[in-house]
């Protein structure tokens, strides 16, 4: 390719990118995960899949030996061998056989990206360390649909570097959605198997959906989530017996032994399962709540609960996940912490300061009586109508919702593909 051709090509890519970004503004971004059916792969494919991550790790660690970005820029995406150390710390040269050049590119860009975010943190005078060598590579970017990855049908997909189509589970969640666009995807190496997280875009629309009437919700550690309609959702996902058992067994093994390593792997898997269960429950609750036209809630500081009295209980609750998910939605109105939702009487407007955490029933001098949490949830609707003029703006004129949203948008899709926002 001559220099002119190269520049023309770059220009074309840039124009295409602009076009896409414009289109994305009117689209909703959603990430779906499909699981690779490992048992249906043959031996060659199994090793190929494993080696993709091992080679990515080798490459990542090799790139890391260069300290500045200029040297990394010189890296060729077609690089075929990397330097490394073997078990006895002797230098070896390793061949990259399974990694495609687009995957290599994404690994190298990953290092650059990490360096950039570190230096950005340094500029904000945060304490930073240097990037560390990886012992395990977890996620590889599959940049282009149709080239690095492709769906053949509901049950099969193709990944660059692996010859046959791979059997997958879970494509039903999005396969029949009309007009769905696939952007990049991530090949994930998680404790409980290999996954592909696909980022998709879909045109906005269907706004004339019928919603249920508006509700207020009260979040509490003791009684979970309570709605103004009197519904209570349990929010605890406890540790399993198996998890505790593995933890105990690990303590008995010698550090550095292979048995301990195996157990650690099992433990990671258990935690992954727990995480999945938490996410599933949170999704279900959020889905139920969003059936309502408008949702009023208070901006509670769940992190502070974590540190304080309720540490362990909060750790096993999914309140934080539910809150974060709700706050991203446009139909959710958030009241600031300072609004006295529990103490205000909706009947006479008096503020009853003497009510404490242990009082489960709210009683006012005027004779008004109600379950404490339902009362608080009902108050959310009333108080936000009195104090908030516009959606998401609190009584003090701050736009809470946007503040939170910005935080989410700045973070790109994270390593495990769990951010649902597009820049
Ligand atoms: Zn009263």
GROMACS .gro file of C-alpha atoms and ligand atoms in nm:
model
  424
    1UNK     CA    1   0.000   0.000   0.000
    2UNK     CA    2   0.139   0.340  -0.093
    3UNK     CA    3   0.133   0.632   0.147
    4UNK     CA    4  -0.150   0.799  -0.047
    5UNK     CA    5  -0.365   0.490  -0.040
    6UNK     CA    6  -0.306   0.452   0.330
    7UNK     CA    7  -0.414   0.811   0.401
    8UNK     CA    8  -0.723   0.768   0.184
    9UNK     CA    9  -0.814   0.457   0.375
   10UNK     CA   10  -0.768   0.632   0.710
   11UNK     CA   11  -0.988   0.916   0.591
   12UNK     CA   12  -1.259   0.674   0.493
   13UNK     CA   13  -1.247   0.508   0.834
   14UNK     CA   14  -1.273   0.847   1.003
   15UNK     CA   15  -1.577   0.948   0.797
   16UNK     CA   16  -1.747   0.618   0.871
   17UNK     CA   17  -1.680   0.669   1.243
   18UNK     CA   18  -1.843   1.012   1.236
   19UNK     CA   19  -2.146   0.870   1.063
   20UNK     CA   20  -2.179   0.593   1.318
   21UNK     CA   21  -2.147   0.828   1.614
   22UNK     CA   22  -2.428   1.042   1.474
   23UNK     CA   23  -2.651   0.740   1.433
   24UNK     CA   24  -2.574   0.619   1.786
   25UNK     CA   25  -2.730   0.931   1.937
   26UNK     CA   26  -3.077   0.805   1.853
   27UNK     CA   27  -3.008   0.451   1.964
   28UNK     CA   28  -3.014   0.252   2.284
   29UNK     CA   29  -2.706   0.056   2.383
   30UNK     CA   30  -2.746  -0.284   2.539
   31UNK     CA   31  -2.494  -0.552   2.621
   32UNK     CA   32  -2.584  -0.918   2.595
   33UNK     CA   33  -2.381  -1.214   2.708
   34UNK     CA   34  -2.369  -1.553   2.546
   35UNK     CA   35  -2.188  -1.850   2.688
   36UNK     CA   36  -1.959  -2.066   2.479
   37UNK     CA   37  -2.046  -2.435   2.502
   38UNK     CA   38  -1.699  -2.562   2.588
   39UNK     CA   39  -1.799  -2.929   2.586
   40UNK     CA   40  -1.893  -2.914   2.219
   41UNK     CA   41  -1.547  -2.801   2.105
   42UNK     CA   42  -1.292  -3.053   1.984
   43UNK     CA   43  -0.950  -3.081   2.146
   44UNK     CA   44  -0.782  -2.848   1.896
   45UNK     CA   45  -1.046  -2.581   1.943
   46UNK     CA   46  -1.031  -2.613   2.321
   47UNK     CA   47  -0.658  -2.548   2.322
   48UNK     CA   48  -0.702  -2.268   2.067
   49UNK     CA   49  -0.951  -2.090   2.290
   50UNK     CA   50  -0.728  -2.134   2.593
   51UNK     CA   51  -0.418  -2.023   2.405
   52UNK     CA   52  -0.584  -1.705   2.278
   53UNK     CA   53  -0.589  -1.583   2.637
   54UNK     CA   54  -0.245  -1.717   2.723
   55UNK     CA   55  -0.091  -1.549   2.418
   56UNK     CA   56  -0.276  -1.228   2.495
   57UNK     CA   57  -0.119  -1.239   2.839
   58UNK     CA   58   0.228  -1.295   2.690
   59UNK     CA   59   0.183  -1.006   2.453
   60UNK     CA   60   0.046  -0.778   2.723
   61UNK     CA   61   0.338  -0.850   2.953
   62UNK     CA   62   0.584  -0.804   2.668
   63UNK     CA   63   0.439  -0.466   2.575
   64UNK     CA   64   0.455  -0.365   2.939
   65UNK     CA   65   0.835  -0.396   2.941
   66UNK     CA   66   0.842  -0.077   2.734
   67UNK     CA   67   0.795   0.214   2.960
   68UNK     CA   68   0.675   0.491   2.731
   69UNK     CA   69   0.398   0.530   2.478
   70UNK     CA   70   0.631   0.617   2.189
   71UNK     CA   71   0.797   0.280   2.203
   72UNK     CA   72   0.461   0.109   2.217
   73UNK     CA   73   0.347   0.302   1.911
   74UNK     CA   74   0.624   0.135   1.716
   75UNK     CA   75   0.475  -0.205   1.793
   76UNK     CA   76   0.360  -0.385   1.484
   77UNK     CA   77   0.018  -0.543   1.501
   78UNK     CA   78   0.149  -0.829   1.293
   79UNK     CA   79   0.409  -0.918   1.556
   80UNK     CA   80   0.467  -1.295   1.558
   81UNK     CA   81   0.699  -1.355   1.854
   82UNK     CA   82   0.733  -1.210   2.201
   83UNK     CA   83   0.995  -1.233   2.473
   84UNK     CA   84   0.922  -1.374   2.810
   85UNK     CA   85   1.060  -1.569   3.104
   86UNK     CA   86   1.001  -1.937   3.164
   87UNK     CA   87   0.942  -2.106   3.499
   88UNK     CA   88   1.310  -2.095   3.592
   89UNK     CA   89   1.324  -1.725   3.496
   90UNK     CA   90   1.528  -1.794   3.183
   91UNK     CA   91   1.449  -1.572   2.883
   92UNK     CA   92   1.250  -1.746   2.608
   93UNK     CA   93   1.098  -1.645   2.278
   94UNK     CA   94   0.735  -1.737   2.233
   95UNK     CA   95   0.534  -1.768   1.915
   96UNK     CA   96   0.189  -1.615   1.885
   97UNK     CA   97  -0.001  -1.871   1.682
   98UNK     CA   98  -0.365  -1.822   1.773
   99UNK     CA   99  -0.398  -1.449   1.822
  100UNK     CA  100  -0.532  -1.264   1.516
  101UNK     CA  101  -0.382  -0.926   1.432
  102UNK     CA  102  -0.700  -0.745   1.533
  103UNK     CA  103  -0.680  -0.916   1.871
  104UNK     CA  104  -0.314  -0.820   1.901
  105UNK     CA  105  -0.407  -0.465   1.819
  106UNK     CA  106  -0.667  -0.461   2.094
  107UNK     CA  107  -0.420  -0.599   2.350
  108UNK     CA  108  -0.161  -0.335   2.262
  109UNK     CA  109  -0.423  -0.062   2.268
  110UNK     CA  110  -0.534  -0.197   2.603
  111UNK     CA  111  -0.191  -0.123   2.751
  112UNK     CA  112  -0.197   0.227   2.603
  113UNK     CA  113  -0.543   0.286   2.738
  114UNK     CA  114  -0.439   0.173   3.085
  115UNK     CA  115  -0.137   0.403   3.076
  116UNK     CA  116  -0.352   0.696   2.970
  117UNK     CA  117  -0.599   0.647   3.252
  118UNK     CA  118  -0.312   0.615   3.500
  119UNK     CA  119  -0.157   0.940   3.385
  120UNK     CA  120  -0.496   1.108   3.398
  121UNK     CA  121  -0.525   0.997   3.758
  122UNK     CA  122  -0.177   1.128   3.829
  123UNK     CA  123  -0.278   1.466   3.689
  124UNK     CA  124  -0.560   1.473   3.939
  125UNK     CA  125  -0.294   1.415   4.206
  126UNK     CA  126  -0.411   1.070   4.292
  127UNK     CA  127  -0.162   0.817   4.417
  128UNK     CA  128  -0.083   0.566   4.145
  129UNK     CA  129   0.139   0.264   4.111
  130UNK     CA  130   0.282   0.125   3.791
  131UNK     CA  131   0.103  -0.122   3.568
  132UNK     CA  132   0.154  -0.477   3.685
  133UNK     CA  133   0.227  -0.789   3.484
  134UNK     CA  134  -0.076  -1.006   3.439
  135UNK     CA  135  -0.095  -1.369   3.542
  136UNK     CA  136  -0.436  -1.407   3.385
  137UNK     CA  137  -0.587  -1.229   3.087
  138UNK     CA  138  -0.962  -1.195   3.119
  139UNK     CA  139  -1.104  -1.007   2.827
  140UNK     CA  140  -1.015  -0.968   2.461
  141UNK     CA  141  -1.181  -0.713   2.241
  142UNK     CA  142  -1.344  -0.841   1.924
  143UNK     CA  143  -1.356  -0.517   1.735
  144UNK     CA  144  -1.558  -0.567   1.421
  145UNK     CA  145  -1.876  -0.756   1.365
  146UNK     CA  146  -1.845  -0.968   1.053
  147UNK     CA  147  -1.466  -0.987   1.079
  148UNK     CA  148  -1.351  -1.078   1.429
  149UNK     CA  149  -1.681  -1.233   1.522
  150UNK     CA  150  -2.012  -1.324   1.364
  151UNK     CA  151  -2.336  -1.500   1.453
  152UNK     CA  152  -2.427  -1.782   1.216
  153UNK     CA  153  -2.761  -1.872   1.373
  154UNK     CA  154  -2.926  -1.884   1.716
  155UNK     CA  155  -2.694  -2.156   1.833
  156UNK     CA  156  -2.362  -2.085   1.659
  157UNK     CA  157  -2.109  -1.810   1.618
  158UNK     CA  158  -1.771  -1.765   1.455
  159UNK     CA  159  -1.465  -1.619   1.620
  160UNK     CA  160  -1.154  -1.522   1.428
  161UNK     CA  161  -0.880  -1.777   1.471
  162UNK     CA  162  -1.111  -2.073   1.531
  163UNK     CA  163  -1.209  -2.260   1.219
  164UNK     CA  164  -1.545  -2.416   1.290
  165UNK     CA  165  -1.849  -2.225   1.420
  166UNK     CA  166  -1.873  -2.246   1.798
  167UNK     CA  167  -2.187  -2.360   1.977
  168UNK     CA  168  -2.328  -2.095   2.209
  169UNK     CA  169  -2.604  -2.055   2.466
  170UNK     CA  170  -2.814  -1.747   2.524
  171UNK     CA  171  -2.842  -1.585   2.181
  172UNK     CA  172  -3.220  -1.616   2.202
  173UNK     CA  173  -3.228  -1.300   2.417
  174UNK     CA  174  -3.151  -1.080   2.119
  175UNK     CA  175  -3.162  -1.285   1.803
  176UNK     CA  176  -3.519  -1.198   1.707
  177UNK     CA  177  -3.503  -0.825   1.780
  178UNK     CA  178  -3.558  -0.649   1.446
  179UNK     CA  179  -3.302  -0.389   1.335
  180UNK     CA  180  -3.044  -0.478   1.599
  181UNK     CA  181  -2.693  -0.355   1.519
  182UNK     CA  182  -2.386  -0.530   1.652
  183UNK     CA  183  -2.091  -0.316   1.757
  184UNK     CA  184  -1.782  -0.458   1.926
  185UNK     CA  185  -1.781  -0.759   2.152
  186UNK     CA  186  -1.558  -0.898   2.425
  187UNK     CA  187  -1.436  -1.250   2.454
  188UNK     CA  188  -1.433  -1.321   2.827
  189UNK     CA  189  -1.242  -1.577   3.027
  190UNK     CA  190  -1.442  -1.597   3.350
  191UNK     CA  191  -1.411  -1.845   3.637
  192UNK     CA  192  -1.720  -2.032   3.525
  193UNK     CA  193  -1.644  -2.051   3.155
  194UNK     CA  194  -1.589  -1.858   2.834
  195UNK     CA  195  -1.837  -1.590   2.734
  196UNK     CA  196  -1.888  -1.334   2.461
  197UNK     CA  197  -2.035  -1.000   2.568
  198UNK     CA  198  -2.187  -0.831   2.265
  199UNK     CA  199  -2.258  -0.459   2.252
  200UNK     CA  200  -2.569  -0.390   2.049
  201UNK     CA  201  -2.756  -0.083   1.933
  202UNK     CA  202  -3.123  -0.047   1.870
  203UNK     CA  203  -3.332   0.246   1.753
  204UNK     CA  204  -3.527   0.423   2.021
  205UNK     CA  205  -3.900   0.408   1.988
  206UNK     CA  206  -4.209   0.240   2.119
  207UNK     CA  207  -4.260   0.525   2.366
  208UNK     CA  208  -4.637   0.482   2.371
  209UNK     CA  209  -4.601   0.189   2.607
  210UNK     CA  210  -4.866   0.166   2.878
  211UNK     CA  211  -4.723   0.219   3.225
  212UNK     CA  212  -4.861   0.151   3.568
  213UNK     CA  213  -4.926   0.454   3.794
  214UNK     CA  214  -4.632   0.626   3.958
  215UNK     CA  215  -4.477   0.491   4.278
  216UNK     CA  216  -4.234   0.592   4.546
  217UNK     CA  217  -3.978   0.348   4.681
  218UNK     CA  218  -3.803   0.340   5.015
  219UNK     CA  219  -3.474   0.158   5.053
  220UNK     CA  220  -3.389   0.016   5.390
  221UNK     CA  221  -3.147  -0.242   5.516
  222UNK     CA  222  -3.386  -0.410   5.748
  223UNK     CA  223  -3.693  -0.441   5.534
  224UNK     CA  224  -3.548  -0.432   5.185
  225UNK     CA  225  -3.723  -0.223   4.920
  226UNK     CA  226  -4.072  -0.102   4.997
  227UNK     CA  227  -4.302   0.060   4.743
  228UNK     CA  228  -4.576   0.308   4.818
  229UNK     CA  229  -4.824   0.043   4.708
  230UNK     CA  230  -4.716  -0.165   5.005
  231UNK     CA  231  -4.512  -0.420   4.814
  232UNK     CA  232  -4.186  -0.538   4.971
  233UNK     CA  233  -3.894  -0.686   4.782
  234UNK     CA  234  -3.633  -0.897   4.954
  235UNK     CA  235  -3.285  -0.798   4.853
  236UNK     CA  236  -3.054  -1.047   5.014
  237UNK     CA  237  -2.842  -1.296   4.830
  238UNK     CA  238  -2.649  -1.482   5.095
  239UNK     CA  239  -2.326  -1.677   5.073
  240UNK     CA  240  -2.373  -2.043   4.998
  241UNK     CA  241  -2.265  -2.320   5.232
  242UNK     CA  242  -2.030  -2.441   4.962
  243UNK     CA  243  -1.853  -2.106   4.952
  244UNK     CA  244  -1.786  -2.114   5.324
  245UNK     CA  245  -1.668  -2.472   5.299
  246UNK     CA  246  -1.414  -2.388   5.029
  247UNK     CA  247  -1.293  -2.089   5.226
  248UNK     CA  248  -1.229  -2.311   5.527
  249UNK     CA  249  -1.047  -2.568   5.317
  250UNK     CA  250  -0.819  -2.305   5.165
  251UNK     CA  251  -0.704  -2.194   5.508
  252UNK     CA  252  -0.574  -2.544   5.576
  253UNK     CA  253  -0.357  -2.565   5.263
  254UNK     CA  254  -0.001  -2.447   5.236
  255UNK     CA  255   0.057  -2.121   5.053
  256UNK     CA  256   0.181  -2.177   4.700
  257UNK     CA  257   0.073  -2.540   4.687
  258UNK     CA  258  -0.111  -2.666   4.383
  259UNK     CA  259  -0.403  -2.780   4.596
  260UNK     CA  260  -0.447  -2.431   4.726
  261UNK     CA  261  -0.434  -2.299   4.371
  262UNK     CA  262  -0.706  -2.540   4.263
  263UNK     CA  263  -0.924  -2.442   4.557
  264UNK     CA  264  -0.873  -2.076   4.481
  265UNK     CA  265  -1.000  -2.142   4.132
  266UNK     CA  266  -1.308  -2.311   4.277
  267UNK     CA  267  -1.361  -2.018   4.509
  268UNK     CA  268  -1.346  -1.771   4.222
  269UNK     CA  269  -1.612  -1.976   4.048
  270UNK     CA  270  -1.837  -1.971   4.352
  271UNK     CA  271  -1.804  -1.595   4.377
  272UNK     CA  272  -1.886  -1.564   4.010
  273UNK     CA  273  -2.202  -1.768   4.062
  274UNK     CA  274  -2.299  -1.552   4.358
  275UNK     CA  275  -2.247  -1.247   4.143
  276UNK     CA  276  -2.466  -1.387   3.870
  277UNK     CA  277  -2.740  -1.457   4.119
  278UNK     CA  278  -2.718  -1.102   4.252
  279UNK     CA  279  -2.734  -0.949   3.906
  280UNK     CA  280  -3.027  -1.167   3.809
  281UNK     CA  281  -3.227  -1.070   4.114
  282UNK     CA  282  -3.146  -0.701   4.070
  283UNK     CA  283  -3.253  -0.714   3.704
  284UNK     CA  284  -3.584  -0.870   3.795
  285UNK     CA  285  -3.660  -0.613   4.064
  286UNK     CA  286  -3.560  -0.319   3.844
  287UNK     CA  287  -3.772  -0.454   3.560
  288UNK     CA  288  -4.074  -0.480   3.791
  289UNK     CA  289  -4.024  -0.126   3.924
  290UNK     CA  290  -3.981   0.024   3.580
  291UNK     CA  291  -4.324  -0.096   3.479
  292UNK     CA  292  -4.445   0.216   3.654
  293UNK     CA  293  -4.473   0.547   3.481
  294UNK     CA  294  -4.257   0.737   3.725
  295UNK     CA  295  -4.047   0.619   4.015
  296UNK     CA  296  -3.957   0.842   4.308
  297UNK     CA  297  -3.666   0.749   4.531
  298UNK     CA  298  -3.418   0.905   4.768
  299UNK     CA  299  -3.048   0.933   4.703
  300UNK     CA  300  -2.937   0.719   4.992
  301UNK     CA  301  -2.570   0.672   5.072
  302UNK     CA  302  -2.547   0.295   5.070
  303UNK     CA  303  -2.168   0.301   5.089
  304UNK     CA  304  -2.189   0.468   5.429
  305UNK     CA  305  -2.412   0.188   5.551
  306UNK     CA  306  -2.146  -0.051   5.436
  307UNK     CA  307  -1.886   0.109   5.657
  308UNK     CA  308  -2.113   0.152   5.953
  309UNK     CA  309  -2.332  -0.070   6.159
  310UNK     CA  310  -2.467  -0.290   5.885
  311UNK     CA  311  -2.147  -0.392   5.702
  312UNK     CA  312  -2.205  -0.759   5.646
  313UNK     CA  313  -2.577  -0.725   5.578
  314UNK     CA  314  -2.521  -0.461   5.314
  315UNK     CA  315  -2.248  -0.668   5.154
  316UNK     CA  316  -2.499  -0.939   5.074
  317UNK     CA  317  -2.770  -0.704   4.957
  318UNK     CA  318  -2.824  -0.594   4.603
  319UNK     CA  319  -2.947  -0.251   4.703
  320UNK     CA  320  -2.647  -0.076   4.547
  321UNK     CA  321  -2.694  -0.249   4.213
  322UNK     CA  322  -3.066  -0.172   4.207
  323UNK     CA  323  -3.004   0.191   4.296
  324UNK     CA  324  -2.741   0.237   4.026
  325UNK     CA  325  -2.962   0.076   3.764
  326UNK     CA  326  -3.260   0.289   3.856
  327UNK     CA  327  -3.064   0.612   3.855
  328UNK     CA  328  -2.970   0.561   3.493
  329UNK     CA  329  -3.333   0.567   3.388
  330UNK     CA  330  -3.503   0.884   3.271
  331UNK     CA  331  -3.830   0.805   3.443
  332UNK     CA  332  -3.673   0.795   3.788
  333UNK     CA  333  -3.687   1.106   4.005
  334UNK     CA  334  -3.425   1.124   4.279
  335UNK     CA  335  -3.470   1.318   4.601
  336UNK     CA  336  -3.163   1.441   4.789
  337UNK     CA  337  -3.055   1.282   5.114
  338UNK     CA  338  -3.154   1.583   5.321
  339UNK     CA  339  -3.528   1.559   5.253
  340UNK     CA  340  -3.698   1.419   5.562
  341UNK     CA  341  -3.908   1.150   5.400
  342UNK     CA  342  -3.956   0.942   5.712
  343UNK     CA  343  -4.017   1.227   5.952
  344UNK     CA  344  -4.268   1.439   5.763
  345UNK     CA  345  -4.635   1.376   5.823
  346UNK     CA  346  -4.832   1.381   5.498
  347UNK     CA  347  -5.149   1.472   5.680
  348UNK     CA  348  -5.051   1.785   5.870
  349UNK     CA  349  -4.700   1.855   5.745
  350UNK     CA  350  -4.545   1.840   6.090
  351UNK     CA  351  -4.190   1.706   6.114
  352UNK     CA  352  -4.165   1.441   6.384
  353UNK     CA  353  -3.801   1.447   6.488
  354UNK     CA  354  -3.836   1.192   6.764
  355UNK     CA  355  -3.893   0.893   6.530
  356UNK     CA  356  -3.598   0.649   6.544
  357UNK     CA  357  -3.476   0.354   6.339
  358UNK     CA  358  -3.644   0.105   6.571
  359UNK     CA  359  -3.991   0.257   6.531
  360UNK     CA  360  -4.154   0.041   6.268
  361UNK     CA  361  -4.478   0.238   6.265
  362UNK     CA  362  -4.507   0.608   6.201
  363UNK     CA  363  -4.746   0.789   6.430
  364UNK     CA  364  -4.825   1.157   6.434
  365UNK     CA  365  -4.996   1.379   6.689
  366UNK     CA  366  -5.270   1.446   6.438
  367UNK     CA  367  -5.372   1.082   6.448
  368UNK     CA  368  -5.211   0.970   6.122
  369UNK     CA  369  -5.069   0.616   6.143
  370UNK     CA  370  -4.888   0.405   5.883
  371UNK     CA  371  -4.619   0.138   5.838
  372UNK     CA  372  -4.292   0.326   5.850
  373UNK     CA  373  -4.150   0.217   5.513
  374UNK     CA  374  -4.473   0.246   5.316
  375UNK     CA  375  -4.518   0.587   5.472
  376UNK     CA  376  -4.168   0.692   5.360
  377UNK     CA  377  -4.229   0.561   5.009
  378UNK     CA  378  -4.557   0.749   4.981
  379UNK     CA  379  -4.386   1.062   5.107
  380UNK     CA  380  -4.130   1.040   4.825
  381UNK     CA  381  -4.402   1.108   4.569
  382UNK     CA  382  -4.559   1.387   4.768
  383UNK     CA  383  -4.236   1.560   4.868
  384UNK     CA  384  -4.080   1.545   4.525
  385UNK     CA  385  -4.389   1.700   4.374
  386UNK     CA  386  -4.363   1.983   4.625
  387UNK     CA  387  -3.991   2.040   4.602
  388UNK     CA  388  -3.883   1.932   4.255
  389UNK     CA  389  -4.000   2.135   3.965
  390UNK     CA  390  -3.827   1.942   3.695
  391UNK     CA  391  -3.741   1.581   3.674
  392UNK     CA  392  -3.419   1.488   3.849
  393UNK     CA  393  -3.359   1.833   3.996
  394UNK     CA  394  -3.371   1.836   4.372
  395UNK     CA  395  -3.501   2.096   4.610
  396UNK     CA  396  -3.158   2.258   4.622
  397UNK     CA  397  -3.139   2.307   4.249
  398UNK     CA  398  -2.877   2.041   4.185
  399UNK     CA  399  -2.924   1.801   3.899
  400UNK     CA  400  -2.846   1.478   4.077
  401UNK     CA  401  -2.934   1.250   3.795
  402UNK     CA  402  -2.700   1.406   3.545
  403UNK     CA  403  -2.412   1.405   3.789
  404UNK     CA  404  -2.446   1.034   3.826
  405UNK     CA  405  -2.494   0.978   3.457
  406UNK     CA  406  -2.177   1.163   3.365
  407UNK     CA  407  -1.982   0.939   3.594
  408UNK     CA  408  -2.116   0.635   3.412
  409UNK     CA  409  -2.062   0.769   3.064
  410UNK     CA  410  -1.701   0.860   3.122
  411UNK     CA  411  -1.621   0.504   3.203
  412UNK     CA  412  -1.613   0.309   2.882
  413UNK     CA  413  -1.731  -0.048   2.869
  414UNK     CA  414  -1.532  -0.205   3.149
  415UNK     CA  415  -1.319  -0.517   3.126
  416UNK     CA  416  -1.609  -0.749   3.179
  417UNK     CA  417  -1.844  -0.560   2.954
  418UNK     CA  418  -2.083  -0.461   3.226
  419UNK     CA  419  -2.123  -0.088   3.164
  420UNK     CA  420  -2.432  -0.017   2.964
  421UNK     CA  421  -2.342   0.328   2.849
  422UNK     CA  422  -2.192   0.447   2.530
  423UNK     CA  423  -1.967   0.753   2.526
  424LIG    ZN1  424  -4.963   1.473   6.132
   0.00000   0.00000   0.00000
